[in-house]
Each structure stands twice: as C-alpha cells, then as structure tokens.
C-alpha cells in the first residue's frame, strides 16, 4: 500500500519488469492474471474515460524512447 503523500519508486535492473508493471498499471498492456486496484478501484474494470483520468492524474509514465 502507498499512502497519500508517499512517493513510490520502482527500481531494478534492465529486464526486471519495471516497464511491464507500469504498463499494466496504466493498462497499456493487459495483465494475464491477478487483480489491479488503485485507491480500491478495480483498474481492469475501468472504461476508456476513467482510464484517461487515471493516466492524467494518478499513474503516468515517461517513455524513454518515443520516436
């Protein structure tokens, strides 16, 4: 659990799954199993509008290579 006001960092070696984790959190890719909740809300059940809101305000990522 990450509490309000806390900062959460994902660190690891190349190939350890950091990008995959963040892409699952933002649903850029779909997880193959398990559950995913942010603030108790099921991310896998979010519609496109709610996902946009999530990506804008709650869980964003910066792409290293975007060309």
PDB file with one MODEL, atoms N, CA, C and O in Angstrom:
MODEL        1
ATOM      1  N   UNK A   1       0.832  -1.188   0.000  1.00  0.00           N
ATOM      2  CA  UNK A   1       0.000   0.000   0.000  1.00  0.00           C
ATOM      3  C   UNK A   1       0.875   1.250   0.000  1.00  0.00           C
ATOM      4  O   UNK A   1       1.873   1.324   0.718  1.00  0.00           O
ATOM      5  N   UNK A   2       0.493   2.214  -0.804  1.00  0.00           N
ATOM      6  CA  UNK A   2       1.157   3.513  -0.833  1.00  0.00           C
ATOM      7  C   UNK A   2       0.155   4.514  -0.281  1.00  0.00           C
ATOM      8  O   UNK A   2      -0.930   4.688  -0.835  1.00  0.00           O
ATOM      9  N   UNK A   3       0.516   5.160   0.794  1.00  0.00           N
ATOM     10  CA  UNK A   3      -0.398   6.097   1.441  1.00  0.00           C
ATOM     11  C   UNK A   3      -0.304   7.480   0.805  1.00  0.00           C
ATOM     12  O   UNK A   3       0.682   7.816   0.150  1.00  0.00           O
ATOM     13  N   UNK A   4      -1.345   8.265   1.011  1.00  0.00           N
ATOM     14  CA  UNK A   4      -1.383   9.631   0.495  1.00  0.00           C
ATOM     15  C   UNK A   4      -0.158  10.402   0.984  1.00  0.00           C
ATOM     16  O   UNK A   4       0.183  10.368   2.167  1.00  0.00           O
ATOM     17  N   UNK A   5       0.493  11.094   0.058  1.00  0.00           N
ATOM     18  CA  UNK A   5       1.672  11.876   0.386  1.00  0.00           C
ATOM     19  C   UNK A   5       2.978  11.118   0.268  1.00  0.00           C
ATOM     20  O   UNK A   5       4.049  11.725   0.284  1.00  0.00           O
ATOM     21  N   UNK A   6       2.907   9.794   0.148  1.00  0.00           N
ATOM     22  CA  UNK A   6       4.113   8.993  -0.015  1.00  0.00           C
ATOM     23  C   UNK A   6       4.526   8.955  -1.479  1.00  0.00           C
ATOM     24  O   UNK A   6       3.698   9.115  -2.377  1.00  0.00           O
ATOM     25  N   UNK A   7       5.788   8.746  -1.700  1.00  0.00           N
ATOM     26  CA  UNK A   7       6.322   8.591  -3.049  1.00  0.00           C
ATOM     27  C   UNK A   7       6.710   7.131  -3.219  1.00  0.00           C
ATOM     28  O   UNK A   7       7.341   6.541  -2.342  1.00  0.00           O
ATOM     29  N   UNK A   8       6.331   6.552  -4.351  1.00  0.00           N
ATOM     30  CA  UNK A   8       6.615   5.146  -4.646  1.00  0.00           C
ATOM     31  C   UNK A   8       7.536   5.079  -5.848  1.00  0.00           C
ATOM     32  O   UNK A   8       7.240   5.662  -6.892  1.00  0.00           O
ATOM     33  N   UNK A   9       8.641   4.380  -5.714  1.00  0.00           N
ATOM     34  CA  UNK A   9       9.624   4.271  -6.783  1.00  0.00           C
ATOM     35  C   UNK A   9       9.780   2.808  -7.170  1.00  0.00           C
ATOM     36  O   UNK A   9       9.852   1.933  -6.307  1.00  0.00           O
ATOM     37  N   UNK A  10       9.833   2.548  -8.466  1.00  0.00           N
ATOM     38  CA  UNK A  10      10.104   1.203  -8.971  1.00  0.00           C
ATOM     39  C   UNK A  10      11.508   1.227  -9.554  1.00  0.00           C
ATOM     40  O   UNK A  10      11.766   1.918 -10.540  1.00  0.00           O
ATOM     41  N   UNK A  11      12.416   0.471  -8.941  1.00  0.00           N
ATOM     42  CA  UNK A  11      13.799   0.413  -9.412  1.00  0.00           C
ATOM     43  C   UNK A  11      14.181  -1.040  -9.643  1.00  0.00           C
ATOM     44  O   UNK A  11      13.671  -1.941  -8.976  1.00  0.00           O
ATOM     45  N   UNK A  12      15.069  -1.258 -10.577  1.00  0.00           N
ATOM     46  CA  UNK A  12      15.556  -2.607 -10.820  1.00  0.00           C
ATOM     47  C   UNK A  12      16.458  -2.644 -12.032  1.00  0.00           C
ATOM     48  O   UNK A  12      16.588  -1.671 -12.775  1.00  0.00           O
ATOM     49  N   UNK A  13      17.071  -3.785 -12.206  1.00  0.00           N
ATOM     50  CA  UNK A  13      17.963  -3.976 -13.337  1.00  0.00           C
ATOM     51  C   UNK A  13      17.185  -4.014 -14.641  1.00  0.00           C
ATOM     52  O   UNK A  13      15.970  -4.213 -14.645  1.00  0.00           O
ATOM     53  N   UNK A  14      17.884  -3.824 -15.732  1.00  0.00           N
ATOM     54  CA  UNK A  14      17.287  -3.934 -17.054  1.00  0.00           C
ATOM     55  C   UNK A  14      16.672  -5.324 -17.221  1.00  0.00           C
ATOM     56  O   UNK A  14      17.306  -6.337 -16.926  1.00  0.00           O
ATOM     57  N   UNK A  15      15.434  -5.353 -17.695  1.00  0.00           N
ATOM     58  CA  UNK A  15      14.763  -6.629 -17.925  1.00  0.00           C
ATOM     59  C   UNK A  15      14.049  -7.200 -16.720  1.00  0.00           C
ATOM     60  O   UNK A  15      13.534  -8.317 -16.784  1.00  0.00           O
ATOM     61  N   UNK A  16      14.004  -6.455 -15.611  1.00  0.00           N
ATOM     62  CA  UNK A  16      13.390  -6.986 -14.393  1.00  0.00           C
ATOM     63  C   UNK A  16      11.875  -6.813 -14.338  1.00  0.00           C
ATOM     64  O   UNK A  16      11.235  -7.342 -13.430  1.00  0.00           O
ATOM     65  N   UNK A  17      11.281  -6.078 -15.297  1.00  0.00           N
ATOM     66  CA  UNK A  17       9.829  -5.957 -15.351  1.00  0.00           C
ATOM     67  C   UNK A  17       9.258  -4.617 -14.938  1.00  0.00           C
ATOM     68  O   UNK A  17       8.044  -4.495 -14.775  1.00  0.00           O
ATOM     69  N   UNK A  18      10.095  -3.611 -14.765  1.00  0.00           N
ATOM     70  CA  UNK A  18       9.609  -2.290 -14.351  1.00  0.00           C
ATOM     71  C   UNK A  18       8.619  -1.714 -15.351  1.00  0.00           C
ATOM     72  O   UNK A  18       7.527  -1.287 -14.974  1.00  0.00           O
ATOM     73  N   UNK A  19       8.991  -1.700 -16.602  1.00  0.00           N
ATOM     74  CA  UNK A  19       8.114  -1.139 -17.638  1.00  0.00           C
ATOM     75  C   UNK A  19       6.841  -1.957 -17.778  1.00  0.00           C
ATOM     76  O   UNK A  19       5.764  -1.396 -17.977  1.00  0.00           O
ATOM     77  N   UNK A  20       6.953  -3.260 -17.678  1.00  0.00           N
ATOM     78  CA  UNK A  20       5.773  -4.121 -17.765  1.00  0.00           C
ATOM     79  C   UNK A  20       4.810  -3.816 -16.630  1.00  0.00           C
ATOM     80  O   UNK A  20       3.600  -3.746 -16.849  1.00  0.00           O
ATOM     81  N   UNK A  21       5.327  -3.633 -15.420  1.00  0.00           N
ATOM     82  CA  UNK A  21       4.486  -3.299 -14.272  1.00  0.00           C
ATOM     83  C   UNK A  21       3.733  -1.993 -14.509  1.00  0.00           C
ATOM     84  O   UNK A  21       2.520  -1.931 -14.310  1.00  0.00           O
ATOM     85  N   UNK A  22       4.443  -0.954 -14.931  1.00  0.00           N
ATOM     86  CA  UNK A  22       3.804   0.348 -15.137  1.00  0.00           C
ATOM     87  C   UNK A  22       2.814   0.283 -16.295  1.00  0.00           C
ATOM     88  O   UNK A  22       1.759   0.914 -16.232  1.00  0.00           O
ATOM     89  N   UNK A  23       3.125  -0.452 -17.330  1.00  0.00           N
ATOM     90  CA  UNK A  23       2.195  -0.592 -18.456  1.00  0.00           C
ATOM     91  C   UNK A  23       0.939  -1.342 -18.042  1.00  0.00           C
ATOM     92  O   UNK A  23      -0.145  -1.058 -18.551  1.00  0.00           O
ATOM     93  N   UNK A  24       1.068  -2.288 -17.131  1.00  0.00           N
ATOM     94  CA  UNK A  24      -0.125  -2.959 -16.591  1.00  0.00           C
ATOM     95  C   UNK A  24      -0.940  -1.980 -15.744  1.00  0.00           C
ATOM     96  O   UNK A  24      -2.166  -1.946 -15.841  1.00  0.00           O
ATOM     97  N   UNK A  25      -0.257  -1.183 -14.910  1.00  0.00           N
ATOM     98  CA  UNK A  25      -0.954  -0.208 -14.066  1.00  0.00           C
ATOM     99  C   UNK A  25      -1.775   0.774 -14.886  1.00  0.00           C
ATOM    100  O   UNK A  25      -2.871   1.160 -14.482  1.00  0.00           O
ATOM    101  N   UNK A  26      -1.250   1.178 -16.034  1.00  0.00           N
ATOM    102  CA  UNK A  26      -1.946   2.149 -16.881  1.00  0.00           C
ATOM    103  C   UNK A  26      -2.746   1.478 -17.994  1.00  0.00           C
ATOM    104  O   UNK A  26      -3.349   2.159 -18.823  1.00  0.00           O
ATOM    105  N   UNK A  27      -2.752   0.166 -18.013  1.00  0.00           N
ATOM    106  CA  UNK A  27      -3.464  -0.668 -18.985  1.00  0.00           C
ATOM    107  C   UNK A  27      -3.041  -0.411 -20.424  1.00  0.00           C
ATOM    108  O   UNK A  27      -3.851  -0.518 -21.345  1.00  0.00           O
ATOM    109  N   UNK A  28      -1.776  -0.073 -20.611  1.00  0.00           N
ATOM    110  CA  UNK A  28      -1.243  -0.038 -21.966  1.00  0.00           C
ATOM    111  C   UNK A  28      -1.065  -1.462 -22.467  1.00  0.00           C
ATOM    112  O   UNK A  28      -1.079  -1.717 -23.671  1.00  0.00           O
ATOM    113  N   UNK A  29      -0.897  -2.389 -21.524  1.00  0.00           N
ATOM    114  CA  UNK A  29      -0.981  -3.822 -21.810  1.00  0.00           C
ATOM    115  C   UNK A  29      -1.902  -4.432 -20.763  1.00  0.00           C
ATOM    116  O   UNK A  29      -2.028  -3.901 -19.660  1.00  0.00           O
ATOM    117  N   UNK A  30      -2.539  -5.535 -21.100  1.00  0.00           N
ATOM    118  CA  UNK A  30      -3.470  -6.185 -20.175  1.00  0.00           C
ATOM    119  C   UNK A  30      -2.751  -7.274 -19.388  1.00  0.00           C
ATOM    120  O   UNK A  30      -2.069  -8.111 -19.980  1.00  0.00           O
ATOM    121  N   UNK A  31      -2.889  -7.279 -18.072  1.00  0.00           N
ATOM    122  CA  UNK A  31      -2.311  -8.364 -17.279  1.00  0.00           C
ATOM    123  C   UNK A  31      -2.963  -9.698 -17.649  1.00  0.00           C
ATOM    124  O   UNK A  31      -4.135  -9.736 -18.024  1.00  0.00           O
ATOM    125  N   UNK A  32      -2.210 -10.776 -17.546  1.00  0.00           N
ATOM    126  CA  UNK A  32      -2.751 -12.093 -17.888  1.00  0.00           C
ATOM    127  C   UNK A  32      -3.445 -12.757 -16.711  1.00  0.00           C
ATOM    128  O   UNK A  32      -4.212 -13.701 -16.899  1.00  0.00           O
ATOM    129  N   UNK A  33      -3.187 -12.276 -15.495  1.00  0.00           N
ATOM    130  CA  UNK A  33      -3.861 -12.831 -14.319  1.00  0.00           C
ATOM    131  C   UNK A  33      -3.731 -11.846 -13.167  1.00  0.00           C
ATOM    132  O   UNK A  33      -2.975 -10.877 -13.244  1.00  0.00           O
ATOM    133  N   UNK A  34      -4.465 -12.101 -12.115  1.00  0.00           N
ATOM    134  CA  UNK A  34      -4.393 -11.277 -10.914  1.00  0.00           C
ATOM    135  C   UNK A  34      -5.386 -10.136 -10.917  1.00  0.00           C
ATOM    136  O   UNK A  34      -6.239 -10.031 -11.798  1.00  0.00           O
ATOM    137  N   UNK A  35      -5.260  -9.287  -9.919  1.00  0.00           N
ATOM    138  CA  UNK A  35      -6.121  -8.119  -9.778  1.00  0.00           C
ATOM    139  C   UNK A  35      -5.247  -6.871  -9.718  1.00  0.00           C
ATOM    140  O   UNK A  35      -4.055  -6.935  -9.418  1.00  0.00           O
ATOM    141  N   UNK A  36      -5.869  -5.745 -10.009  1.00  0.00           N
ATOM    142  CA  UNK A  36      -5.145  -4.482 -10.011  1.00  0.00           C
ATOM    143  C   UNK A  36      -6.089  -3.398  -9.516  1.00  0.00           C
ATOM    144  O   UNK A  36      -7.110  -3.121 -10.147  1.00  0.00           O
ATOM    145  N   UNK A  37      -5.748  -2.784  -8.385  1.00  0.00           N
ATOM    146  CA  UNK A  37      -6.603  -1.747  -7.813  1.00  0.00           C
ATOM    147  C   UNK A  37      -5.763  -0.534  -7.436  1.00  0.00           C
ATOM    148  O   UNK A  37      -4.649  -0.663  -6.928  1.00  0.00           O
ATOM    149  N   UNK A  38      -6.314   0.636  -7.692  1.00  0.00           N
ATOM    150  CA  UNK A  38      -5.711   1.892  -7.260  1.00  0.00           C
ATOM    151  C   UNK A  38      -6.770   2.625  -6.458  1.00  0.00           C
ATOM    152  O   UNK A  38      -7.866   2.889  -6.951  1.00  0.00           O
ATOM    153  N   UNK A  39      -6.434   2.950  -5.214  1.00  0.00           N
ATOM    154  CA  UNK A  39      -7.396   3.549  -4.277  1.00  0.00           C
ATOM    155  C   UNK A  39      -8.658   2.700  -4.160  1.00  0.00           C
ATOM    156  O   UNK A  39      -9.761   3.235  -4.048  1.00  0.00           O
ATOM    157  N   UNK A  40      -8.497   1.390  -4.187  1.00  0.00           N
ATOM    158  CA  UNK A  40      -9.621   0.476  -4.045  1.00  0.00           C
ATOM    159  C   UNK A  40     -10.458   0.297  -5.292  1.00  0.00           C
ATOM    160  O   UNK A  40     -11.415  -0.478  -5.286  1.00  0.00           O
ATOM    161  N   UNK A  41     -10.118   0.995  -6.357  1.00  0.00           N
ATOM    162  CA  UNK A  41     -10.886   0.910  -7.608  1.00  0.00           C
ATOM    163  C   UNK A  41     -10.229  -0.088  -8.556  1.00  0.00           C
ATOM    164  O   UNK A  41      -9.023  -0.030  -8.793  1.00  0.00           O
ATOM    165  N   UNK A  42     -11.026  -0.999  -9.093  1.00  0.00           N
ATOM    166  CA  UNK A  42     -10.545  -2.037  -9.996  1.00  0.00           C
ATOM    167  C   UNK A  42     -10.134  -1.420 -11.326  1.00  0.00           C
ATOM    168  O   UNK A  42     -10.984  -0.994 -12.108  1.00  0.00           O
ATOM    169  N   UNK A  43      -8.843  -1.376 -11.578  1.00  0.00           N
ATOM    170  CA  UNK A  43      -8.327  -0.775 -12.808  1.00  0.00           C
ATOM    171  C   UNK A  43      -8.768  -1.578 -14.030  1.00  0.00           C
ATOM    172  O   UNK A  43      -8.997  -1.007 -15.097  1.00  0.00           O
ATOM    173  N   UNK A  44      -8.888  -2.887 -13.883  1.00  0.00           N
ATOM    174  CA  UNK A  44      -9.262  -3.736 -15.013  1.00  0.00           C
ATOM    175  C   UNK A  44     -10.712  -3.532 -15.443  1.00  0.00           C
ATOM    176  O   UNK A  44     -11.088  -3.916 -16.551  1.00  0.00           O
ATOM    177  N   UNK A  45     -11.529  -2.932 -14.580  1.00  0.00           N
ATOM    178  CA  UNK A  45     -12.931  -2.684 -14.903  1.00  0.00           C
ATOM    179  C   UNK A  45     -13.180  -1.262 -15.407  1.00  0.00           C
ATOM    180  O   UNK A  45     -14.312  -0.920 -15.749  1.00  0.00           O
ATOM    181  N   UNK A  46     -12.145  -0.437 -15.456  1.00  0.00           N
ATOM    182  CA  UNK A  46     -12.315   0.962 -15.867  1.00  0.00           C
ATOM    183  C   UNK A  46     -12.617   1.071 -17.357  1.00  0.00           C
ATOM    184  O   UNK A  46     -12.050   0.349 -18.177  1.00  0.00           O
ATOM    185  N   UNK A  47     -13.534   1.998 -17.693  1.00  0.00           N
ATOM    186  CA  UNK A  47     -13.803   2.274 -19.104  1.00  0.00           C
ATOM    187  C   UNK A  47     -12.756   3.273 -19.621  1.00  0.00           C
ATOM    188  O   UNK A  47     -11.920   3.755 -18.857  1.00  0.00           O
ATOM    189  N   UNK A  48     -12.812   3.573 -20.911  1.00  0.00           N
ATOM    190  CA  UNK A  48     -11.798   4.446 -21.529  1.00  0.00           C
ATOM    191  C   UNK A  48     -11.722   5.820 -20.878  1.00  0.00           C
ATOM    192  O   UNK A  48     -10.634   6.363 -20.684  1.00  0.00           O
ATOM    193  N   UNK A  49     -12.869   6.374 -20.544  1.00  0.00           N
ATOM    194  CA  UNK A  49     -12.909   7.694 -19.930  1.00  0.00           C
ATOM    195  C   UNK A  49     -12.211   7.682 -18.571  1.00  0.00           C
ATOM    196  O   UNK A  49     -11.421   8.575 -18.262  1.00  0.00           O
ATOM    197  N   UNK A  50     -12.503   6.681 -17.777  1.00  0.00           N
ATOM    198  CA  UNK A  50     -11.898   6.568 -16.445  1.00  0.00           C
ATOM    199  C   UNK A  50     -10.389   6.298 -16.555  1.00  0.00           C
ATOM    200  O   UNK A  50      -9.602   6.807 -15.757  1.00  0.00           O
ATOM    201  N   UNK A  51      -9.999   5.499 -17.545  1.00  0.00           N
ATOM    202  CA  UNK A  51      -8.574   5.233 -17.755  1.00  0.00           C
ATOM    203  C   UNK A  51      -7.822   6.507 -18.126  1.00  0.00           C
ATOM    204  O   UNK A  51      -6.705   6.731 -17.659  1.00  0.00           O
ATOM    205  N   UNK A  52      -8.433   7.341 -18.966  1.00  0.00           N
ATOM    206  CA  UNK A  52      -7.821   8.625 -19.321  1.00  0.00           C
ATOM    207  C   UNK A  52      -7.591   9.465 -18.069  1.00  0.00           C
ATOM    208  O   UNK A  52      -6.527  10.058 -17.893  1.00  0.00           O
ATOM    209  N   UNK A  53      -8.579   9.507 -17.221  1.00  0.00           N
ATOM    210  CA  UNK A  53      -8.479  10.250 -15.960  1.00  0.00           C
ATOM    211  C   UNK A  53      -7.346   9.685 -15.093  1.00  0.00           C
ATOM    212  O   UNK A  53      -6.562  10.439 -14.517  1.00  0.00           O
ATOM    213  N   UNK A  54      -7.273   8.380 -15.009  1.00  0.00           N
ATOM    214  CA  UNK A  54      -6.213   7.719 -14.239  1.00  0.00           C
ATOM    215  C   UNK A  54      -4.841   8.090 -14.788  1.00  0.00           C
ATOM    216  O   UNK A  54      -3.937   8.438 -14.028  1.00  0.00           O
ATOM    217  N   UNK A  55      -4.688   8.016 -16.093  1.00  0.00           N
ATOM    218  CA  UNK A  55      -3.395   8.298 -16.725  1.00  0.00           C
ATOM    219  C   UNK A  55      -3.001   9.765 -16.592  1.00  0.00           C
ATOM    220  O   UNK A  55      -1.815  10.078 -16.485  1.00  0.00           O
ATOM    221  N   UNK A  56      -3.957  10.647 -16.597  1.00  0.00           N
ATOM    222  CA  UNK A  56      -3.663  12.086 -16.487  1.00  0.00           C
ATOM    223  C   UNK A  56      -3.282  12.505 -15.077  1.00  0.00           C
ATOM    224  O   UNK A  56      -2.407  13.349 -14.885  1.00  0.00           O
ATOM    225  N   UNK A  57      -3.954  11.903 -14.081  1.00  0.00           N
ATOM    226  CA  UNK A  57      -3.834  12.437 -12.726  1.00  0.00           C
ATOM    227  C   UNK A  57      -3.260  11.493 -11.682  1.00  0.00           C
ATOM    228  O   UNK A  57      -2.860  11.952 -10.612  1.00  0.00           O
ATOM    229  N   UNK A  58      -3.203  10.192 -11.947  1.00  0.00           N
ATOM    230  CA  UNK A  58      -2.829   9.265 -10.882  1.00  0.00           C
ATOM    231  C   UNK A  58      -1.602   8.407 -11.187  1.00  0.00           C
ATOM    232  O   UNK A  58      -0.773   8.192 -10.302  1.00  0.00           O
ATOM    233  N   UNK A  59      -1.471   7.923 -12.397  1.00  0.00           N
ATOM    234  CA  UNK A  59      -0.403   6.960 -12.701  1.00  0.00           C
ATOM    235  C   UNK A  59       0.122   7.207 -14.107  1.00  0.00           C
ATOM    236  O   UNK A  59      -0.364   6.620 -15.074  1.00  0.00           O
ATOM    237  N   UNK A  60       1.102   8.067 -14.210  1.00  0.00           N
ATOM    238  CA  UNK A  60       1.653   8.399 -15.524  1.00  0.00           C
ATOM    239  C   UNK A  60       3.047   7.808 -15.665  1.00  0.00           C
ATOM    240  O   UNK A  60       3.694   7.459 -14.677  1.00  0.00           O
ATOM    241  N   UNK A  61       3.493   7.704 -16.896  1.00  0.00           N
ATOM    242  CA  UNK A  61       4.855   7.249 -17.143  1.00  0.00           C
ATOM    243  C   UNK A  61       5.483   8.113 -18.225  1.00  0.00           C
ATOM    244  O   UNK A  61       4.789   8.666 -19.078  1.00  0.00           O
ATOM    245  N   UNK A  62       6.791   8.218 -18.177  1.00  0.00           N
ATOM    246  CA  UNK A  62       7.543   8.951 -19.186  1.00  0.00           C
ATOM    247  C   UNK A  62       8.284   7.917 -20.021  1.00  0.00           C
ATOM    248  O   UNK A  62       9.061   7.124 -19.491  1.00  0.00           O
ATOM    249  N   UNK A  63       8.043   7.926 -21.325  1.00  0.00           N
ATOM    250  CA  UNK A  63       8.685   6.966 -22.209  1.00  0.00           C
ATOM    251  C   UNK A  63      10.127   7.385 -22.459  1.00  0.00           C
ATOM    252  O   UNK A  63      10.397   8.550 -22.752  1.00  0.00           O
ATOM    253  N   UNK A  64      11.042   6.447 -22.343  1.00  0.00           N
ATOM    254  CA  UNK A  64      12.453   6.730 -22.540  1.00  0.00           C
ATOM    255  C   UNK A  64      12.757   6.972 -24.016  1.00  0.00           C
ATOM    256  O   UNK A  64      13.506   7.888 -24.357  1.00  0.00           O
ATOM    257  N   UNK A  65      12.182   6.159 -24.882  1.00  0.00           N
ATOM    258  CA  UNK A  65      12.368   6.295 -26.331  1.00  0.00           C
ATOM    259  C   UNK A  65      10.993   6.443 -26.960  1.00  0.00           C
ATOM    260  O   UNK A  65      10.186   5.516 -26.889  1.00  0.00           O
ATOM    261  N   UNK A  66      10.713   7.563 -27.563  1.00  0.00           N
ATOM    262  CA  UNK A  66       9.373   7.810 -28.086  1.00  0.00           C
ATOM    263  C   UNK A  66       9.390   8.156 -29.563  1.00  0.00           C
ATOM    264  O   UNK A  66       8.504   8.873 -30.031  1.00  0.00           O
ATOM    265  N   UNK A  67      10.353   7.679 -30.299  1.00  0.00           N
ATOM    266  CA  UNK A  67      10.477   8.034 -31.701  1.00  0.00           C
ATOM    267  C   UNK A  67       9.822   7.137 -32.630  1.00  0.00           C
ATOM    268  O   UNK A  67       9.873   7.357 -33.840  1.00  0.00           O
TER     269      UNK A  67
ENDMDL
END
